[in-house]
Coordinates of C-alpha atoms in Angstrom, one line a residue:
M159 CA 246.8 24.6 109.0
L160 CA 245.3 23.4 105.8
L161 CA 248.3 24.6 103.8
L162 CA 250.7 23.1 106.3
R163 CA 249.0 19.7 106.0
A164 CA 248.9 19.9 102.2
L165 CA 252.6 20.8 102.2
T166 CA 253.4 17.8 104.5
E167 CA 251.5 15.4 102.2
L168 CA 253.1 16.7 99.0
A169 CA 256.6 16.9 100.4
S170 CA 256.3 13.2 101.7
T171 CA 256.0 11.9 98.1
H172 CA 258.2 14.4 96.2
P173 CA 261.4 12.9 94.8
Q174 CA 263.6 15.9 95.9
V175 CA 262.4 15.7 99.5
P176 CA 263.5 15.1 102.3
G177 CA 267.1 15.2 101.1
P178 CA 269.5 14.9 104.1
L179 CA 266.7 15.8 106.5
P180 CA 264.2 13.5 108.4
A181 CA 260.9 12.9 106.7
P182 CA 258.4 15.8 106.8
R183 CA 256.1 13.7 109.0
E184 CA 258.7 13.7 111.7
A185 CA 258.5 17.5 112.0
W186 CA 254.7 17.2 111.7
Q187 CA 254.7 14.8 114.7
L188 CA 256.8 17.2 116.7
L189 CA 254.3 20.0 116.0
I190 CA 251.6 17.7 117.3
R191 CA 253.6 17.1 120.5
A192 CA 254.1 20.8 120.9
E193 CA 250.4 21.6 120.4
R194 CA 249.4 19.1 122.9
R195 CA 251.6 20.8 125.5
S196 CA 251.0 24.4 124.4
P197 CA 248.3 25.0 121.8
S198 CA 249.1 28.8 121.9
S199 CA 252.8 28.0 121.0
V200 CA 251.8 26.4 117.7
A201 CA 249.1 29.0 117.0
R202 CA 251.8 31.6 117.4
L203 CA 254.0 30.0 114.8
L204 CA 251.1 29.4 112.3
L205 CA 250.1 33.1 112.7
H206 CA 253.7 34.3 112.2
P207 CA 253.6 36.2 108.8
Q208 CA 256.8 34.5 107.5
A209 CA 255.2 31.1 108.0
G210 CA 252.5 32.1 105.5
A211 CA 255.0 33.5 103.0
W212 CA 257.0 30.3 103.2
L213 CA 254.0 28.0 102.9
S214 CA 252.7 29.8 99.8
R215 CA 256.2 29.9 98.1
C216 CA 257.0 26.3 99.0
L217 CA 253.7 24.8 97.9
R218 CA 254.1 26.5 94.5
R219 CA 257.5 24.9 94.1
L220 CA 256.3 21.5 95.2
R221 CA 253.5 21.8 92.6
G222 CA 255.9 23.0 89.9
V223 CA 254.2 26.3 89.6
G224 CA 256.6 28.9 88.1
E225 CA 260.1 28.6 86.8
E226 CA 263.0 27.6 88.8
T227 CA 265.9 30.0 88.9
A228 CA 269.6 29.4 89.3
D229 CA 269.8 30.9 92.7
E230 CA 266.9 28.9 94.3
V231 CA 267.9 27.0 97.3
P232 CA 267.4 23.2 97.0
L233 CA 263.8 22.1 97.4
W234 CA 264.6 19.9 100.4
L235 CA 266.1 22.9 102.2
E236 CA 263.1 25.1 101.4
T237 CA 260.7 22.4 102.5
G238 CA 262.9 21.9 105.7
Y239 CA 261.7 25.2 107.1
L240 CA 258.9 23.0 108.4
H241 CA 261.5 21.3 110.7
T242 CA 262.6 24.7 112.0
M243 CA 259.0 25.7 112.6
A244 CA 258.4 22.5 114.6
A245 CA 261.6 23.2 116.6
S246 CA 260.5 26.7 117.4
A247 CA 257.1 25.4 118.5
A248 CA 258.7 22.9 120.7
L249 CA 261.0 25.4 122.3
L250 CA 258.0 27.7 123.1
A251 CA 256.1 24.8 124.5
G252 CA 259.1 23.8 126.7
I253 CA 259.2 20.1 125.7
D254 CA 262.3 17.8 125.3
F255 CA 263.2 17.0 121.6
R256 CA 265.8 16.4 119.0
I257 CA 265.4 17.2 115.3
S258 CA 267.7 17.7 112.3
V259 CA 267.3 20.9 110.3
G260 CA 268.9 22.5 107.3
V261 CA 271.7 25.1 107.5
R262 CA 271.0 28.1 105.3
D263 CA 273.0 31.4 105.0
G264 CA 275.5 30.2 107.6
G265 CA 273.1 29.3 110.3
V266 CA 269.7 28.2 111.4
M267 CA 266.7 30.4 111.5
L268 CA 264.1 29.5 114.2
P269 CA 260.9 31.1 113.0
A270 CA 259.5 33.8 115.3
L271 CA 262.4 33.4 117.6
G272 CA 265.9 34.2 116.0
F273 CA 269.0 33.1 114.1
A274 CA 271.7 30.7 115.4
D275 CA 275.0 31.8 113.7
L276 CA 277.1 28.7 113.0
A277 CA 280.1 30.8 112.1
G278 CA 280.4 29.6 108.5
H279 CA 280.4 26.0 109.3
D280 CA 279.9 24.1 106.0
S281 CA 277.6 21.3 107.1
P282 CA 274.3 21.4 105.2
V283 CA 272.5 20.0 108.4
A284 CA 272.4 20.9 112.0
E285 CA 270.7 19.4 115.0
I286 CA 268.5 21.2 117.5
V287 CA 268.3 19.5 120.9
A288 CA 266.3 20.5 124.1
D289 CA 266.8 18.5 127.2
R290 CA 265.9 19.6 130.8
A291 CA 269.2 18.2 132.1
A292 CA 271.6 19.1 129.2
G293 CA 270.1 22.4 128.1
R294 CA 269.2 23.6 124.6
A295 CA 271.5 24.1 121.6
V296 CA 272.0 24.1 117.9
R297 CA 274.9 21.8 116.8
A298 CA 276.6 21.4 113.5
G299 CA 279.6 19.0 113.6
P300 CA 281.9 20.3 116.4
H301 CA 280.3 23.7 116.4
T302 CA 277.6 24.4 119.1
V303 CA 275.4 27.4 119.8
P304 CA 273.9 27.2 123.2
L305 CA 270.4 28.7 123.3
P306 CA 269.8 31.1 126.2
S307 CA 267.0 30.6 128.6
D308 CA 265.5 33.9 127.5
L309 CA 265.4 33.6 123.7
T310 CA 264.7 37.3 123.3
R311 CA 268.2 38.2 124.5
D312 CA 271.4 38.3 122.6
A313 CA 273.9 35.6 123.4
E314 CA 277.1 34.3 121.6
G315 CA 276.0 33.0 118.3
W316 CA 272.4 33.7 118.9
H317 CA 270.6 36.7 117.4
P318 CA 267.0 37.0 118.5
L319 CA 264.2 38.7 116.6
R320 CA 264.0 42.3 117.9
R321 CA 260.9 44.4 118.4
L322 CA 260.0 47.9 117.7
H323 CA 258.1 49.6 120.5
G324 CA 255.4 52.2 119.9
R325 CA 254.7 53.4 123.4
H326 CA 251.3 54.6 124.3
P327 CA 249.3 54.1 127.5
D328 CA 246.1 52.9 125.8
H329 CA 247.3 51.6 122.4
P330 CA 250.8 50.1 122.5
C331 CA 252.2 48.5 119.4
S332 CA 255.3 46.2 119.3
P333 CA 255.8 44.4 116.0
Y334 CA 258.9 42.5 115.2
L335 CA 261.6 44.2 113.4
D336 CA 262.6 41.3 111.2
D337 CA 266.0 41.4 109.6
L338 CA 266.8 37.7 109.9
D339 CA 264.1 35.3 108.5
P340 CA 264.8 34.2 104.9
Y341 CA 261.0 34.6 104.1
R342 CA 260.6 38.0 105.8
D343 CA 260.6 39.7 102.4
F344 CA 257.6 38.0 100.8
L345 CA 258.7 39.2 97.4
R346 CA 261.9 37.2 97.3
P347 CA 263.9 35.0 99.9
T348 CA 266.6 37.2 101.5
A349 CA 269.7 36.3 103.6
P350 CA 269.9 37.8 107.1
T351 CA 271.0 41.4 107.2
R352 CA 271.4 42.4 110.7
L353 CA 270.7 46.2 111.3
S354 CA 273.6 48.0 113.0
A355 CA 273.0 49.7 116.4
P356 CA 272.7 53.2 114.8
E357 CA 270.2 51.8 112.2
L358 CA 268.2 50.1 114.9
R359 CA 268.1 53.2 117.0
R360 CA 266.9 55.3 114.0
W361 CA 264.1 52.8 113.3
Q362 CA 263.0 52.8 116.9
E363 CA 263.0 56.6 117.2
H364 CA 261.0 57.0 114.0
F365 CA 258.6 54.2 114.9
D366 CA 258.0 55.6 118.3
S367 CA 257.3 59.0 117.0
A368 CA 255.1 57.6 114.2
W369 CA 253.1 55.5 116.5
A370 CA 252.4 58.4 118.8
L371 CA 250.7 60.0 115.7
V372 CA 248.7 56.9 114.9
A373 CA 247.6 56.4 118.4
R374 CA 246.1 59.8 118.8
Q375 CA 244.0 59.4 115.6
S376 CA 240.4 60.3 115.6
H377 CA 239.6 58.8 112.3
V378 CA 241.4 55.5 112.2
D379 CA 241.3 53.0 115.1
P380 CA 244.8 52.6 116.4
A381 CA 244.0 49.3 118.2
G382 CA 243.1 47.9 114.8
V383 CA 246.3 49.1 113.2
A384 CA 248.3 47.7 116.0
G385 CA 246.6 44.3 115.5
C386 CA 247.5 44.3 111.9
L387 CA 251.2 44.9 112.5
V388 CA 253.0 41.7 113.5
S389 CA 256.2 42.2 111.6
V390 CA 258.0 45.1 110.1
V391 CA 260.8 44.3 107.6
P392 CA 263.3 46.8 106.5
V393 CA 264.0 46.7 102.9
R394 CA 265.8 49.0 100.2
Y395 CA 263.7 49.0 97.2
P396 CA 264.1 51.9 94.8
A397 CA 261.0 54.2 95.5
R398 CA 259.8 56.6 92.9
A399 CA 257.6 59.4 94.0
E400 CA 257.1 58.1 97.5
P401 CA 258.7 55.8 100.0
F402 CA 258.2 52.1 99.4
S403 CA 255.9 49.9 101.5
A404 CA 254.1 46.7 100.7
S405 CA 252.0 43.9 102.4
S406 CA 250.6 40.6 101.2
P407 CA 247.7 38.4 102.1
E408 CA 250.1 35.4 102.1
A409 CA 252.2 37.1 104.9
C410 CA 249.3 38.4 106.9
G411 CA 250.6 41.0 109.4
C412 CA 253.9 41.7 107.6
V413 CA 254.8 45.1 106.2
L414 CA 257.8 45.8 104.1
L415 CA 259.2 49.3 104.5
N416 CA 262.1 51.4 103.2
P417 CA 264.1 53.2 105.9
P418 CA 261.7 55.9 107.3
T419 CA 262.4 59.5 106.4
D420 CA 260.0 61.2 109.0
P421 CA 257.4 60.2 111.5
A422 CA 254.4 61.5 109.7
T423 CA 255.2 59.7 106.4
L424 CA 255.9 56.4 108.4
A425 CA 252.5 56.8 110.2
A426 CA 250.7 57.1 107.0
S427 CA 252.5 54.1 105.6
L428 CA 251.6 52.0 108.6
I429 CA 247.9 53.0 108.3
H430 CA 248.0 52.3 104.5
E431 CA 249.4 48.8 104.9
A432 CA 247.1 48.1 107.8
Q433 CA 244.1 48.9 105.6
H434 CA 245.4 46.4 103.0
I435 CA 245.8 43.7 105.6
K436 CA 242.3 44.3 107.0
L437 CA 240.7 44.2 103.6
S438 CA 242.6 41.1 102.6
A439 CA 241.2 39.3 105.8
L440 CA 237.7 40.6 105.0
L441 CA 238.0 39.3 101.4
D442 CA 238.9 35.9 102.8
L443 CA 235.6 35.8 104.7
V444 CA 233.0 37.5 102.4
P445 CA 232.9 38.3 98.6
L446 CA 232.6 42.0 97.9
M447 CA 232.5 41.9 94.1
H448 CA 232.0 39.3 91.2
G449 CA 235.0 38.8 89.2
G450 CA 237.1 42.0 89.2
M451 CA 240.2 40.6 87.5
E452 CA 239.0 40.7 83.9
E453 CA 239.8 44.2 82.9
N454 CA 242.3 47.0 84.0
H455 CA 241.7 50.6 84.8
Y456 CA 243.6 53.7 85.7
A457 CA 244.6 53.8 89.4
P458 CA 245.5 57.3 90.5
W459 CA 248.2 56.0 92.9
R460 CA 249.9 53.6 90.6
A461 CA 251.9 54.0 87.4
D462 CA 250.4 50.8 86.0
P463 CA 246.9 49.7 85.1
R464 CA 245.1 47.8 87.9
P465 CA 242.3 45.2 88.0
L466 CA 239.1 46.3 89.8
R467 CA 240.0 44.2 92.8
G468 CA 243.3 46.0 93.1
L469 CA 241.4 49.3 92.7
L470 CA 239.1 48.3 95.7
H471 CA 242.3 47.7 97.7
G472 CA 243.7 51.1 96.8
V473 CA 240.5 52.9 97.5
Y474 CA 240.3 51.4 101.0
A475 CA 244.1 51.9 101.8
F476 CA 244.0 55.5 100.6
L477 CA 240.8 56.2 102.5
G478 CA 242.9 55.4 105.6
V479 CA 245.8 57.6 104.4
T480 CA 243.3 60.5 103.7
A481 CA 241.9 60.0 107.2
F482 CA 245.4 60.2 108.7
W483 CA 246.3 63.4 107.0
E484 CA 243.0 65.0 107.7
A485 CA 243.3 64.3 111.4
H486 CA 247.1 65.3 111.4
R487 CA 246.6 68.6 109.7
Q488 CA 244.3 69.7 112.5
V489 CA 246.9 69.4 115.2
V490 CA 250.2 70.3 113.6
V491 CA 251.6 73.7 114.7
D492 CA 254.6 74.0 112.4
E493 CA 253.9 76.1 109.3
R494 CA 255.8 73.7 107.0
A495 CA 254.4 70.6 108.5
Q496 CA 250.9 72.2 108.0
A497 CA 251.6 72.8 104.3
V498 CA 252.8 69.1 103.9
S499 CA 249.7 67.8 105.7
D500 CA 247.3 70.0 103.7
F501 CA 249.0 68.8 100.5
E502 CA 248.9 65.2 101.2
F503 CA 245.3 65.4 102.4
A504 CA 244.2 67.1 99.2
L505 CA 246.3 64.6 97.0
R506 CA 244.9 61.5 98.7
R507 CA 241.3 62.5 99.0
A508 CA 241.3 63.3 95.2
Q509 CA 243.0 60.0 94.4
T510 CA 240.5 58.1 96.5
S511 CA 237.6 59.9 95.1
H512 CA 238.7 59.1 91.5
G513 CA 239.2 55.4 92.3
L514 CA 235.8 55.3 94.0
R515 CA 234.1 56.6 90.9
T516 CA 235.7 54.0 88.8
L517 CA 234.5 51.2 91.2
R518 CA 231.0 52.7 91.1
T519 CA 231.0 52.7 87.3
H520 CA 232.6 49.4 86.5
A521 CA 232.6 47.0 89.5
E522 CA 229.9 44.3 89.8
L523 CA 229.5 44.5 93.6
T524 CA 227.8 42.0 95.8
A525 CA 225.3 43.2 98.3
L526 CA 227.9 43.4 101.0
G527 CA 230.4 45.0 98.6
D528 CA 227.8 47.7 97.8
R529 CA 227.4 48.3 101.6
F530 CA 231.1 48.5 101.9
V531 CA 231.7 50.9 99.1
R532 CA 228.9 53.1 100.3
G533 CA 230.5 53.2 103.7
I534 CA 233.8 54.4 102.0
Q535 CA 231.7 57.0 100.0
D536 CA 230.1 58.3 103.2
R537 CA 233.3 58.6 105.0
L538 CA 235.0 60.5 102.1
A539 CA 232.1 62.8 101.3
A540 CA 232.6 65.2 104.2
W541 CA 236.4 65.4 103.5
L542 CA 235.8 66.3 99.9
T543 CA 234.2 69.6 101.1
E544 CA 237.0 70.5 103.6
P545 CA 238.8 73.7 102.6
V546 CA 242.4 73.4 101.8
P547 CA 244.8 76.5 101.4
E548 CA 245.4 77.4 97.7
A549 CA 249.1 76.6 97.4
P550 CA 249.0 73.0 98.7
L551 CA 245.7 72.4 96.8
R552 CA 247.2 73.6 93.5
A553 CA 250.2 71.4 94.1
A554 CA 248.0 68.4 94.7
E555 CA 245.9 69.1 91.6
G556 CA 249.0 69.6 89.5
L557 CA 250.6 66.3 90.6
N558 CA 247.3 64.3 90.0
L559 CA 247.0 65.8 86.5
D560 CA 250.7 65.0 85.9
H561 CA 250.0 61.3 87.0
R562 CA 247.0 61.0 84.7
L563 CA 248.9 62.4 81.7
L564 CA 251.9 60.1 82.3
Y565 CA 249.6 57.1 82.5
R566 CA 247.9 57.9 79.2
L567 CA 251.3 58.6 77.5
H568 CA 252.7 55.2 78.7
H569 CA 249.8 52.9 78.3
L570 CA 247.3 54.1 75.7
R571 CA 248.0 53.3 72.1
P572 CA 246.1 55.0 69.3
D573 CA 245.0 53.0 66.3
P574 CA 248.0 52.9 63.9
E575 CA 246.0 53.3 60.6
R576 CA 244.0 56.3 62.0
T577 CA 247.2 57.8 63.4
E578 CA 248.9 57.5 60.0
Q579 CA 245.8 59.2 58.4
W580 CA 246.4 62.2 60.8
A581 CA 250.1 62.2 60.0
K582 CA 249.3 62.3 56.3
A583 CA 246.8 65.2 56.8
W584 CA 249.6 67.1 58.6
R585 CA 252.0 66.5 55.8
L586 CA 249.5 67.7 53.3
G587 CA 248.6 70.9 55.2
R588 CA 245.1 69.9 55.8
P589 CA 243.0 70.4 59.0
A590 CA 243.1 67.6 61.6
P591 CA 240.5 65.0 61.2
D592 CA 237.4 65.4 63.3
A593 CA 237.3 62.0 65.1
L594 CA 240.2 61.0 67.4
P595 CA 241.8 57.6 66.7
A596 CA 240.5 54.9 68.9
T597 CA 242.9 53.8 71.6
V598 CA 243.8 50.4 73.3
L599 CA 245.4 49.8 76.6
R600 CA 249.0 48.3 76.2
A601 CA 250.6 48.2 79.6
C602 CA 254.4 48.7 79.6
R603 CA 257.3 49.8 81.8
T604 CA 256.9 53.3 83.1
A605 CA 259.5 56.1 83.5
A606 CA 259.5 57.9 86.8
S607 CA 259.1 61.6 87.2
A608 CA 261.0 63.8 89.6
R609 CA 258.1 66.2 90.0
P610 CA 256.4 64.6 93.1
A611 CA 259.6 64.5 95.0
L612 CA 260.4 68.1 94.1
I613 CA 256.9 69.3 95.2
R614 CA 257.3 67.5 98.6
L615 CA 260.8 69.0 99.1
R616 CA 259.6 72.5 98.3
L617 CA 256.8 72.2 100.8
R618 CA 259.0 70.5 103.5
D619 CA 262.1 72.6 103.2
P620 CA 261.9 75.6 100.9
E621 CA 265.5 76.6 101.6
D622 CA 266.9 73.2 100.6
F623 CA 264.7 73.4 97.4
A624 CA 266.1 76.8 96.6
L625 CA 269.6 75.4 96.9
L626 CA 268.7 72.5 94.6
R627 CA 267.3 74.9 92.1
K628 CA 270.3 77.1 92.3
N629 CA 273.0 74.3 92.0
P630 CA 271.2 71.0 90.9
D631 CA 274.5 69.3 90.0
Q632 CA 276.0 69.9 93.5
H633 CA 272.9 69.1 95.6
P634 CA 272.5 65.6 97.0
F635 CA 268.8 65.3 95.8
D636 CA 267.3 62.1 97.4
G637 CA 264.7 61.6 94.7
K638 CA 265.2 58.5 92.6
V639 CA 265.1 60.4 89.3
A640 CA 267.4 63.3 88.6
P641 CA 265.3 66.4 88.0
L642 CA 265.4 68.5 84.8
R643 CA 265.9 72.1 85.1
A644 CA 262.4 72.4 83.7
D645 CA 261.1 70.3 86.6
L646 CA 262.6 72.5 89.1
D647 CA 261.2 75.6 87.4
W648 CA 257.7 73.9 87.3
A649 CA 257.9 73.0 91.0
A650 CA 258.9 76.5 91.8
G651 CA 255.9 77.9 89.9
D652 CA 257.8 79.5 87.0
T653 CA 255.8 78.0 84.2
A654 CA 257.2 80.2 81.5
A655 CA 260.8 78.9 82.2
A656 CA 259.5 75.3 82.6
L657 CA 257.7 75.6 79.2
S658 CA 260.8 76.7 77.5
G659 CA 262.8 73.9 79.2
Y660 CA 260.4 71.2 78.2
R661 CA 260.4 72.4 74.6
D662 CA 264.2 72.3 74.6
R663 CA 264.2 68.8 76.2
L664 CA 261.7 67.4 73.5
A665 CA 263.9 68.8 70.7
E666 CA 266.8 66.7 72.1
R667 CA 264.8 63.7 73.3
P668 CA 261.3 63.6 71.5
D669 CA 260.4 60.4 73.4
D670 CA 260.8 61.8 76.9
L671 CA 257.3 61.1 78.2
S672 CA 257.9 63.1 81.4
A673 CA 258.8 66.0 79.3
W674 CA 255.6 65.7 77.2
S675 CA 253.6 65.7 80.4
G676 CA 255.5 68.7 81.6
L677 CA 254.8 70.5 78.4
A678 CA 251.0 69.8 78.9
L679 CA 251.3 71.2 82.4
T680 CA 252.9 74.5 81.4
L681 CA 251.2 75.4 78.2
P682 CA 248.8 78.4 78.5
A683 CA 245.1 77.9 77.8
G684 CA 244.3 77.4 74.1
P685 CA 244.1 74.6 71.4
A686 CA 247.6 73.2 72.1
G687 CA 247.1 73.0 75.8
D688 CA 243.6 71.5 75.3
A689 CA 245.0 68.8 73.0
L690 CA 247.9 67.9 75.3
L691 CA 245.7 67.7 78.3
G692 CA 242.7 66.0 76.6
C693 CA 244.4 63.5 74.3
P694 CA 248.2 63.5 75.0
E695 CA 248.6 59.9 73.6
V696 CA 247.3 61.1 70.2
V697 CA 249.7 64.0 70.0
L698 CA 252.6 61.7 70.9
A699 CA 251.5 59.0 68.4
V700 CA 251.2 61.5 65.6
H701 CA 254.5 63.1 66.4
R702 CA 256.2 59.7 66.3
A703 CA 254.5 58.9 62.9
L704 CA 256.0 62.2 61.4
R705 CA 259.5 61.7 62.6
G706 CA 262.1 60.7 60.0
P707 CA 264.6 57.9 60.4
A708 CA 267.1 60.3 62.1
G709 CA 264.5 61.6 64.5
G710 CA 263.3 65.1 64.5
G711 CA 259.6 65.7 63.8
P712 CA 257.4 68.7 64.0
D713 CA 257.5 71.3 66.8
P714 CA 255.3 69.6 69.6
V715 CA 253.4 72.8 70.4
A716 CA 252.6 73.4 66.7
L717 CA 251.4 69.8 66.3
A718 CA 249.3 70.0 69.5
R719 CA 247.7 73.3 68.4
W720 CA 246.8 71.7 65.0
I721 CA 245.2 68.8 66.7
G722 CA 243.4 71.1 69.2
T723 CA 241.8 73.2 66.5
R724 CA 240.0 70.2 64.9
R725 CA 236.2 70.4 64.8

């Protein structure tokens, strides 16, 4: 409500507002009328996640925060979402009214209700009217879309927000499946993209099955998860090792999700984002740490460095994911599903434990924050002692090690002068210097690895993995990164073949960081392996310093062995 009042005040004096629309205060007065008739109707609109996403974005534009882009909608039209919010509230309250609103993407979005399609009518403004005698409609010039008495039903020109239904006798869950609202994707405004009937059916089937898994949880409160899920937004962002999902404090209750692949993965994603939503709400109420944005650290679930506040979010989110897989692996009966559940449990508990240690070491927690983190630590402690079969446990350990190596190779930069001294020692045939070069954190774009997707495929469908390994060029691999032959060999457990493949790859492309990490994973125990596992960024930096203008450079294994034999 404070943000809405601030927006109304700022927009009322901004030179680009109201454009062809009525003054913002007219929409404000309609909201007041609606609230007097039905306070719950206005509360429903204010608590709708997309309202928060719009408010935050629009206030930034009104205050001139951030750069305008060529594809930005006019500010008057963005501010005009207030008018459609007021219209939605008035429709829900059942009062008579008339208000002009902006036309966007060929129609008018009524927040939390649906989209009136004006069939390409080119007028920038439409009118929404509600009259007990004449009915309710959206009009633009000669074009009229009558609004049905039941706004949850499809009608000619009217597309309502649809819902997903997680059916359970004790813990039902029915979030919106929002494919209409321009602010449904809080990362960027998006035109309506209506899901087809088959797509809608797949979403519903997966969600219903996933919710059945959430609702039977013994470690995570399903009612709490349901309370956090107001709006599910289908998106198609390129995922790397895992399916994409996201949430934001500005759009409380909204979860962005890539199309689901299987119910268990979707269930884990729902719990993961619900944990973020809960923690964001808690942090609005009480401080858990002092600062937390000043320095960056390694996060085992992210490719990029994260501040301590982000690390706290990740630890709490993956505590929930760990809880889900621990409970799920106790009830699955299928052998392959068991292997996947064991692997995900082992992977997530190790990641959560690593992040928790970083928080304990570096975060300046408040008294409540210390209590909160101790609670996480107590929950996790028992799970860290749970036995996991060797194959999924080794797979999880391998991927966690791979992740740490890739992080170091991407983001740690050894001191250039000391690196050059090491390169000079190599050229002169001297032993490697005793002290490693100091490193600094330099965050950069990261290259993805195919190995996590390959491990999951091998566990989930060994036959399909075997076909991929046999004919990688003819297999429709659904990972986002094409796997190398060496990656396939490593995922299959053939480390000798993988080692040979990674060496060949580095001879061709000496800056392939995924191949450097793969080399470290496959080298046998000894000085070379010790160096690549312990200081991969130093081996890489010295190798780069030794390359000529045309590339080349020493054999990576020989260089790693030289570094690994230092005193």
